[in-house]
Short mmCIF file of C-alpha atoms in Angstrom, two decimals:
data_model
loop_
_atom_site.label_atom_id
_atom_site.label_comp_id
_atom_site.label_asym_id
_atom_site.label_seq_id
_atom_site.Cartn_x
_atom_site.Cartn_y
_atom_site.Cartn_z
CA UNK L 1 -45.28 26.94 -51.66
CA UNK L 2 -45.86 29.73 -54.13
CA UNK L 3 -46.10 29.31 -57.73
CA UNK L 4 -43.87 31.68 -60.04
CA UNK L 5 -44.77 32.95 -63.55
CA UNK L 6 -43.10 34.90 -66.03
CA UNK L 7 -45.89 37.59 -67.47
CA UNK L 8 -44.28 37.39 -70.56
CA UNK L 9 -44.71 34.07 -71.36
CA UNK L 10 -48.72 33.88 -70.99
CA UNK L 11 -50.34 33.09 -73.92
CA UNK L 12 -54.26 33.60 -75.03
CA UNK L 13 -56.39 30.61 -73.73
CA UNK L 14 -58.03 29.25 -77.15
CA UNK L 15 -60.03 25.98 -75.87
CA UNK L 16 -62.81 27.90 -74.19
CA UNK L 17 -65.86 27.35 -75.59
CA UNK L 18 -67.92 30.17 -73.91
CA UNK L 19 -67.15 32.88 -71.48
CA UNK L 20 -65.23 36.15 -70.83
CA UNK L 21 -62.25 37.72 -73.16
CA UNK L 22 -59.00 37.78 -71.23
CA UNK L 23 -58.50 34.05 -70.19
CA UNK L 24 -54.66 33.24 -70.46
CA UNK L 25 -52.85 30.20 -70.24
CA UNK L 26 -49.08 29.44 -69.02
CA UNK L 27 -46.41 27.73 -71.03
CA UNK L 28 -46.96 24.43 -69.95
CA UNK L 29 -50.76 24.74 -70.57
CA UNK L 30 -51.44 22.97 -67.20
CA UNK L 31 -52.97 26.32 -65.69
CA UNK L 32 -55.29 29.28 -66.73
CA UNK L 33 -55.27 32.64 -65.26
CA UNK L 34 -58.40 34.58 -65.58
CA UNK L 35 -59.47 37.54 -64.78
CA UNK L 36 -62.22 37.52 -61.59
CA UNK L 37 -63.93 39.15 -58.70
CA UNK L 38 -63.23 38.81 -55.28
CA UNK L 39 -66.52 36.97 -54.68
CA UNK L 40 -65.22 34.21 -57.11
CA UNK L 41 -62.12 33.93 -55.25
CA UNK L 42 -63.94 33.90 -51.62
CA UNK L 43 -66.16 31.11 -53.45
CA UNK L 44 -63.24 28.84 -54.52
CA UNK L 45 -61.59 29.05 -50.90
CA UNK L 46 -64.54 28.19 -48.99
CA UNK L 47 -65.54 25.18 -51.34
CA UNK L 48 -62.24 23.70 -51.58
CA UNK L 49 -61.64 23.89 -47.76
CA UNK L 50 -65.26 23.42 -46.52
CA UNK L 51 -67.35 21.41 -49.28
CA UNK L 52 -65.27 18.49 -50.48
CA UNK L 53 -68.00 17.01 -52.77
CA UNK L 54 -68.25 20.59 -54.30
CA UNK L 55 -64.91 21.15 -54.87
CA UNK L 56 -64.31 17.48 -56.45
CA UNK L 57 -66.49 18.89 -59.55
CA UNK L 58 -64.29 22.67 -59.61
CA UNK L 59 -61.35 23.33 -61.27
CA UNK L 60 -58.58 22.89 -58.83
CA UNK L 61 -57.69 26.25 -57.53
CA UNK L 62 -54.13 27.19 -57.29
CA UNK L 63 -54.75 30.90 -56.04
CA UNK L 64 -54.40 34.34 -57.36
CA UNK L 65 -52.37 36.56 -59.33
CA UNK L 66 -52.29 40.30 -59.01
CA UNK L 67 -51.61 41.58 -62.36
CA UNK L 68 -49.87 45.10 -62.40
CA UNK L 69 -49.84 47.60 -65.10
CA UNK L 70 -46.50 46.16 -66.48
CA UNK L 71 -47.79 42.29 -66.14
CA UNK L 72 -50.55 43.71 -68.22
CA UNK L 73 -48.69 45.27 -70.79
CA UNK L 74 -46.39 42.06 -71.28
CA UNK L 75 -49.59 40.16 -71.83
CA UNK L 76 -51.27 42.58 -74.22
CA UNK L 77 -48.81 42.80 -76.90
CA UNK L 78 -47.81 46.30 -75.76
CA UNK L 79 -43.77 47.35 -75.54
CA UNK L 80 -42.64 47.14 -72.16
CA UNK L 81 -39.98 48.72 -70.43
CA UNK L 82 -37.16 46.24 -69.10
CA UNK L 83 -37.49 46.00 -65.35
CA UNK L 84 -34.74 47.17 -63.05
CA UNK L 85 -34.19 43.50 -62.03
CA UNK L 86 -35.75 40.19 -63.36
CA UNK L 87 -39.14 39.43 -62.02
CA UNK L 88 -41.87 37.36 -62.02
CA UNK L 89 -45.63 37.34 -61.20
CA UNK L 90 -46.09 35.15 -57.78
CA UNK L 91 -49.16 33.38 -57.43
CA UNK L 92 -50.57 33.89 -53.88
CA UNK L 93 -51.45 30.20 -52.67
CA UNK L 94 -55.01 29.44 -51.56
CA UNK L 95 -56.24 30.09 -47.84
CA UNK L 96 -56.67 27.01 -45.96
CA UNK L 97 -58.41 26.37 -42.44
CA UNK L 98 -61.42 28.25 -43.01
CA UNK L 99 -63.94 27.21 -40.80
CA UNK L 100 -67.13 28.88 -41.26
CA UNK L 101 -69.44 29.29 -44.11
CA UNK L 102 -71.48 31.90 -42.75
CA UNK L 103 -69.58 34.62 -45.28
CA UNK L 104 -71.65 37.98 -46.20
CA UNK L 105 -72.60 37.91 -49.76
CA UNK L 106 -70.96 40.23 -51.81
CA UNK L 107 -71.38 41.64 -55.16
CA UNK L 108 -68.83 43.42 -57.71
CA UNK L 109 -69.60 46.84 -58.02
CA UNK L 110 -72.25 47.44 -61.03
CA UNK L 111 -70.96 49.20 -64.11
CA UNK L 112 -72.33 50.34 -67.46
CA UNK L 113 -69.22 49.44 -69.75
CA UNK L 114 -70.71 49.54 -73.28
CA UNK L 115 -71.06 45.85 -74.56
CA UNK L 116 -72.60 44.75 -71.10
CA UNK L 117 -75.98 43.07 -70.40
CA UNK L 118 -76.76 46.42 -68.49
CA UNK L 119 -76.05 48.63 -71.60
CA UNK L 120 -77.21 46.54 -74.68
CA UNK L 121 -80.88 47.04 -75.68
CA UNK L 122 -83.21 44.03 -75.54
CA UNK L 123 -82.64 42.80 -78.91
CA UNK L 124 -79.25 43.13 -79.44
CA UNK L 125 -77.30 39.85 -78.92
CA UNK L 126 -74.05 41.49 -77.74
CA UNK L 127 -70.44 40.05 -78.63
CA UNK L 128 -69.84 36.48 -78.75
CA UNK L 129 -67.66 36.27 -75.54
CA UNK L 130 -68.27 38.46 -72.64
CA UNK L 131 -65.85 41.46 -72.49
CA UNK L 132 -62.96 41.22 -70.40
CA UNK L 133 -63.44 42.28 -66.76
CA UNK L 134 -61.65 45.22 -65.82
CA UNK L 135 -59.34 44.40 -62.84
CA UNK L 136 -55.97 43.56 -61.78
CA UNK L 137 -56.90 40.52 -59.64
CA UNK L 138 -57.11 37.11 -61.42
CA UNK L 139 -57.78 33.35 -60.43
CA UNK L 140 -55.33 30.68 -61.29
CA UNK L 141 -57.11 27.45 -62.32
CA UNK L 142 -56.18 24.19 -63.52
CA UNK L 143 -56.76 23.86 -67.29
CA UNK L 144 -59.31 21.25 -67.49
CA UNK L 145 -58.46 20.62 -70.96
CA UNK L 146 -55.08 19.59 -70.50
CA UNK L 147 -53.61 16.57 -71.28
CA UNK L 148 -56.04 16.16 -74.19
CA UNK L 149 -55.05 15.62 -77.75
CA UNK L 150 -57.84 17.45 -79.03
CA UNK L 151 -60.50 18.30 -76.24
CA UNK L 152 -63.97 18.39 -77.20
CA UNK L 153 -65.46 21.26 -75.21
CA UNK L 154 -69.44 21.77 -74.36
CA UNK L 155 -70.48 24.72 -71.91
CA UNK L 156 -74.03 24.39 -70.68
CA UNK L 157 -75.24 27.62 -69.03
CA UNK L 158 -77.36 26.76 -65.62
CA UNK L 159 -80.24 28.22 -64.19
CA UNK L 160 -83.34 30.06 -65.46
CA UNK L 161 -83.08 33.17 -63.40
CA UNK L 162 -79.15 34.17 -64.98
CA UNK L 163 -78.85 37.52 -62.60
CA UNK L 164 -77.60 37.84 -59.07
CA UNK L 165 -79.36 40.15 -56.72
CA UNK L 166 -76.81 43.01 -57.29
CA UNK L 167 -77.60 43.34 -61.05
CA UNK L 168 -78.97 46.39 -62.61
CA UNK L 169 -82.56 46.21 -63.68
CA UNK L 170 -81.72 46.82 -67.59
CA UNK L 171 -79.48 43.58 -67.08
CA UNK L 172 -82.16 41.79 -65.49
CA UNK L 173 -84.72 42.49 -68.21
CA UNK L 174 -82.16 41.33 -70.98
CA UNK L 175 -81.13 38.36 -69.45
CA UNK L 176 -84.88 37.30 -68.50
CA UNK L 177 -85.42 38.07 -71.99
CA UNK L 178 -83.09 35.49 -73.12
CA UNK L 179 -83.84 33.24 -70.65
CA UNK L 180 -87.67 32.97 -71.74
CA UNK L 181 -86.64 32.77 -75.59
CA UNK L 182 -84.33 29.75 -74.94
CA UNK L 183 -83.99 26.61 -73.21
CA UNK L 184 -82.74 28.43 -70.12
CA UNK L 185 -86.32 29.09 -69.29
CA UNK L 186 -87.87 25.89 -70.02
CA UNK L 187 -85.36 23.36 -69.23
CA UNK L 188 -82.99 25.43 -66.84
CA UNK L 189 -79.96 25.37 -68.82
CA UNK L 190 -78.80 26.16 -72.61
CA UNK L 191 -75.87 25.40 -74.71
CA UNK L 192 -73.64 28.39 -74.23
CA UNK L 193 -70.94 27.01 -76.60
CA UNK L 194 -69.01 24.11 -77.89
CA UNK L 195 -65.88 23.13 -79.76
CA UNK L 196 -65.55 19.87 -81.61
CA UNK L 197 -62.76 18.86 -83.51
CA UNK L 198 -63.70 17.44 -87.12
CA UNK L 199 -61.08 14.94 -87.64
CA UNK L 200 -57.84 15.01 -89.43
CA UNK L 201 -59.61 15.69 -92.97
CA UNK L 202 -60.79 18.99 -94.02
CA UNK L 203 -64.26 18.04 -94.60
CA UNK L 204 -67.13 19.34 -91.93
CA UNK L 205 -70.13 16.87 -92.19
CA UNK L 206 -73.34 18.93 -91.20
CA UNK L 207 -71.40 22.51 -91.29
CA UNK L 208 -74.67 23.63 -93.16
CA UNK L 209 -77.23 22.30 -90.55
CA UNK L 210 -78.52 25.32 -88.36
CA UNK L 211 -75.91 27.88 -90.01
CA UNK L 212 -77.77 30.86 -89.56
CA UNK L 213 -80.64 31.90 -87.26
CA UNK L 214 -83.98 33.41 -87.94
CA UNK L 215 -82.34 36.63 -87.80
CA UNK L 216 -79.63 35.69 -90.36
CA UNK L 217 -77.07 35.76 -87.23
CA UNK L 218 -73.94 33.16 -87.99
CA UNK L 219 -74.28 30.32 -85.35
CA UNK L 220 -70.67 28.37 -85.90
CA UNK L 221 -67.40 28.82 -87.90
CA UNK L 222 -64.71 26.36 -88.86
CA UNK L 223 -60.96 27.27 -87.52
CA UNK L 224 -59.30 25.92 -90.54
CA UNK L 225 -56.21 25.64 -88.85
CA UNK L 226 -57.18 23.47 -86.05
CA UNK L 227 -60.16 21.92 -87.72
CA UNK L 228 -62.24 22.70 -84.88
CA UNK L 229 -65.86 23.82 -85.52
CA UNK L 230 -66.58 26.44 -83.25
CA UNK L 231 -70.37 27.12 -81.78
CA UNK L 232 -70.91 30.32 -80.24
CA UNK L 233 -73.34 31.43 -77.52
CA UNK L 234 -76.21 31.71 -80.50
CA UNK L 235 -76.33 28.32 -81.45
CA UNK L 236 -77.85 27.15 -78.23
CA UNK L 237 -80.58 29.72 -78.41
CA UNK L 238 -81.86 28.17 -81.74
CA UNK L 239 -83.10 25.00 -79.58
CA UNK L 240 -86.21 24.55 -77.36
CA UNK L 241 -87.17 21.69 -75.06
CA UNK L 242 -88.19 19.20 -77.41
CA UNK L 243 -84.87 19.50 -79.69
CA UNK L 244 -82.18 20.50 -77.54
CA UNK L 245 -81.00 17.02 -77.52
CA UNK L 246 -79.60 17.49 -80.92
CA UNK L 247 -77.11 19.89 -80.06
CA UNK L 248 -75.90 17.19 -77.60
CA UNK L 249 -75.39 14.43 -80.23
CA UNK L 250 -73.52 16.93 -82.32
CA UNK L 251 -71.21 17.39 -79.38
CA UNK L 252 -71.17 13.60 -78.34
CA UNK L 253 -71.24 11.70 -81.90
CA UNK L 254 -68.57 12.98 -84.41
CA UNK L 255 -68.08 9.53 -86.51
CA UNK L 256 -65.51 11.79 -88.98
CA UNK L 257 -63.21 12.13 -86.07
CA UNK L 258 -63.40 8.58 -84.94
CA UNK L 259 -66.12 9.17 -82.23
CA UNK L 260 -68.63 6.63 -83.29
CA UNK L 261 -71.72 5.21 -81.39
CA UNK L 262 -69.81 3.07 -79.09
CA UNK L 263 -67.45 5.96 -78.12
CA UNK L 264 -70.37 7.83 -77.67
CA UNK L 265 -72.05 5.62 -75.29
CA UNK L 266 -68.94 5.00 -73.41
CA UNK L 267 -68.66 9.02 -72.93
CA UNK L 268 -72.24 9.77 -72.23
CA UNK L 269 -71.92 7.08 -69.55
CA UNK L 270 -69.19 8.77 -67.62
CA UNK L 271 -70.81 12.34 -67.87
CA UNK L 272 -74.01 10.98 -66.74
CA UNK L 273 -72.46 9.87 -63.96
CA UNK L 274 -70.66 12.67 -63.08
CA UNK L 275 -73.54 15.38 -63.66
CA UNK L 276 -75.40 13.03 -61.00
CA UNK L 277 -72.45 13.62 -58.50
CA UNK L 278 -72.76 17.23 -59.01
CA UNK L 279 -76.49 17.11 -58.64
CA UNK L 280 -75.99 15.25 -55.34
CA UNK L 281 -73.49 17.56 -54.20
CA UNK L 282 -75.80 20.60 -54.82
CA UNK L 283 -78.77 19.03 -53.55
CA UNK L 284 -76.95 18.63 -50.22
CA UNK L 285 -75.45 22.25 -50.03
CA UNK L 286 -77.30 25.76 -49.29
CA UNK L 287 -76.07 27.98 -52.04
CA UNK L 288 -77.19 30.46 -54.65
CA UNK L 289 -75.12 30.15 -58.10
CA UNK L 290 -75.99 32.89 -61.11
CA UNK L 291 -74.93 32.13 -64.53
CA UNK L 292 -72.17 29.14 -63.34
CA UNK L 293 -72.00 26.53 -65.96
CA UNK L 294 -71.20 22.56 -66.32
CA UNK L 295 -68.28 22.26 -68.72
CA UNK L 296 -67.82 18.65 -70.35
CA UNK L 297 -64.85 18.07 -72.05
CA UNK L 298 -63.65 14.53 -73.61
CA UNK L 299 -61.06 13.28 -76.28
CA UNK L 300 -62.36 14.04 -79.55
CA UNK L 301 -59.55 12.09 -81.53
CA UNK L 302 -60.65 8.76 -82.09
CA UNK L 303 -57.25 7.04 -81.89
CA UNK L 304 -56.43 8.89 -79.05
CA UNK L 305 -59.69 8.06 -77.04
CA UNK L 306 -59.19 4.27 -77.78
CA UNK L 307 -55.72 4.39 -76.72
CA UNK L 308 -56.66 5.77 -73.56
CA UNK L 309 -59.67 4.12 -72.62
CA UNK L 310 -57.26 0.77 -73.14
CA UNK L 311 -54.60 1.97 -70.62
CA UNK L 312 -57.59 3.31 -68.08
CA UNK L 313 -59.27 0.07 -68.59
CA UNK L 314 -56.55 -2.25 -67.14
CA UNK L 315 -56.37 -3.74 -63.69
CA UNK L 316 -55.58 -1.26 -61.32
CA UNK L 317 -57.14 1.98 -63.31
CA UNK L 318 -60.46 3.05 -62.87
CA UNK L 319 -61.99 4.33 -66.01
CA UNK L 320 -65.24 4.90 -64.76
CA UNK L 321 -64.00 7.00 -61.92
CA UNK L 322 -62.16 10.37 -62.91
CA UNK L 323 -59.03 10.78 -61.36
CA UNK L 324 -59.29 12.89 -57.93
CA UNK L 325 -57.77 16.19 -59.21
CA UNK L 326 -57.25 17.21 -55.85
CA UNK L 327 -55.18 14.58 -54.53
CA UNK L 328 -51.61 16.07 -54.71
CA UNK L 329 -49.80 12.49 -54.08
CA UNK L 330 -51.12 11.25 -57.14
CA UNK L 331 -49.91 14.52 -59.20
CA UNK L 332 -46.49 12.95 -60.61
CA UNK L 333 -48.36 9.70 -61.75
CA UNK L 334 -51.34 11.37 -63.15
CA UNK L 335 -48.85 13.64 -65.24
CA UNK L 336 -48.58 10.35 -67.60
CA UNK L 337 -51.68 9.43 -67.60
CA UNK L 338 -53.83 10.09 -70.66
CA UNK L 339 -57.07 11.93 -70.27
CA UNK L 340 -60.46 10.37 -71.53
CA UNK L 341 -62.79 12.87 -70.07
CA UNK L 342 -63.45 15.89 -67.51
CA UNK L 343 -66.71 17.15 -65.97
CA UNK L 344 -66.34 20.63 -63.67
CA UNK L 345 -69.10 23.27 -62.54
CA UNK L 346 -67.55 26.54 -63.48
CA UNK L 347 -67.95 30.44 -63.33
CA UNK L 348 -68.47 31.56 -59.92
CA UNK L 349 -68.67 35.30 -60.14
CA UNK L 350 -72.00 35.47 -58.96
CA UNK L 351 -72.03 32.32 -56.42
CA UNK L 352 -72.02 32.79 -52.57
CA UNK L 353 -73.08 30.23 -49.94
CA UNK L 354 -76.60 30.87 -48.55
CA UNK L 355 -76.85 29.23 -45.17
CA UNK L 356 -80.73 28.85 -44.18
CA UNK L 357 -82.19 29.21 -47.75
CA UNK L 358 -82.17 25.50 -48.96
CA UNK L 359 -80.48 24.23 -52.17
CA UNK L 360 -80.14 26.06 -55.08
CA UNK L 361 -83.18 24.73 -57.14
CA UNK L 362 -82.54 27.29 -59.84
CA UNK L 363 -79.29 25.62 -60.41
CA UNK L 364 -80.76 22.23 -60.13
CA UNK L 365 -83.52 22.23 -62.69
CA UNK L 366 -80.70 22.90 -65.37
CA UNK L 367 -78.84 19.75 -63.72
CA UNK L 368 -81.64 17.63 -63.67
CA UNK L 369 -82.71 18.38 -66.79
CA UNK L 370 -78.90 17.49 -68.15
CA UNK L 371 -79.33 14.14 -66.57
CA UNK L 372 -82.76 13.45 -68.30
CA UNK L 373 -80.92 14.29 -71.65
CA UNK L 374 -77.94 12.24 -71.15
CA UNK L 375 -80.04 9.09 -69.90
CA UNK L 376 -82.00 9.41 -72.98
CA UNK L 377 -78.90 9.87 -74.98
CA UNK L 378 -77.48 6.63 -73.37
CA UNK L 379 -80.51 4.31 -73.95
CA UNK L 380 -80.26 5.54 -77.87
CA UNK L 381 -76.53 4.90 -78.27
CA UNK L 382 -76.95 1.56 -76.42
CA UNK L 383 -79.62 0.55 -79.01
#
């Protein structure tokens, strides 16, 4: 059954830790609407129908939304003449019954939009978020941060190589430079962004740690309205292979918000199990993904964390096994169940299946490095 969305009710999505501009959310907060390429839609379609082990770790795919000029006006704050008849945007449901993974690799047309990796100088860090894609095609996905009271979000950009075969030489050079100077090159991942709730009090511990990088760039800022500390893409670039674990500690251990070592141990254990699941899925799959991410989300309000853990720990509930987001029969029951954590692979604009080419070792390097760091943290929190 097709979903109907009133474009005038869509609002900017504000829980993204990284990524491109232009992401929207519906009034319920359950969906995100993201500008995308046809290649990303094709990847979601095939993964959903043919690769269940991978799809279990992807946001639930709801379909696509073709935004007309009138829809774009409605969501950009510009005045829009009233339509002749009341209308709603219709979400095209996912295609089902796809049988073959032998899909031709497609790449979005290259362009030299100002501010993109293809046009910036090698030393220009560019905007803190990627520019909104110039497209009317949008993908509709589950909002992974929905049903959390205060979601803490970490985006880990995977891969030492960050560009696909369709990238221009200028973009390749720029992204190779970023990789060589960060943990992307040494570990196969880097922290691309974080959003961490700082508690009810307007006091932020450690706010002055790593405030500026060597070139004076601001790495994070406090949203005084929400009391979220937002770490931008430059924050992850200050770390090396030896100290990047400190970034994970900032994310997982927030005592002034009620997330102490006990909570950090529990959530690290859950994330570790899921990331190992992602590793197993990728090792069994022949694919190529560039600039995809692991998205980690957990309940950042200590009181809500404990309440959710208590409910999910009762007999009959499985707190150590995240609910199956793809089981439609359990949707109604899950609507009232508090969320404790979520682990997802995201961002498939440069992803394709690659029969005969073997597993994606570029992605797997970062996943395996993440497993090692989570194992080290688990041992520390268990002391």
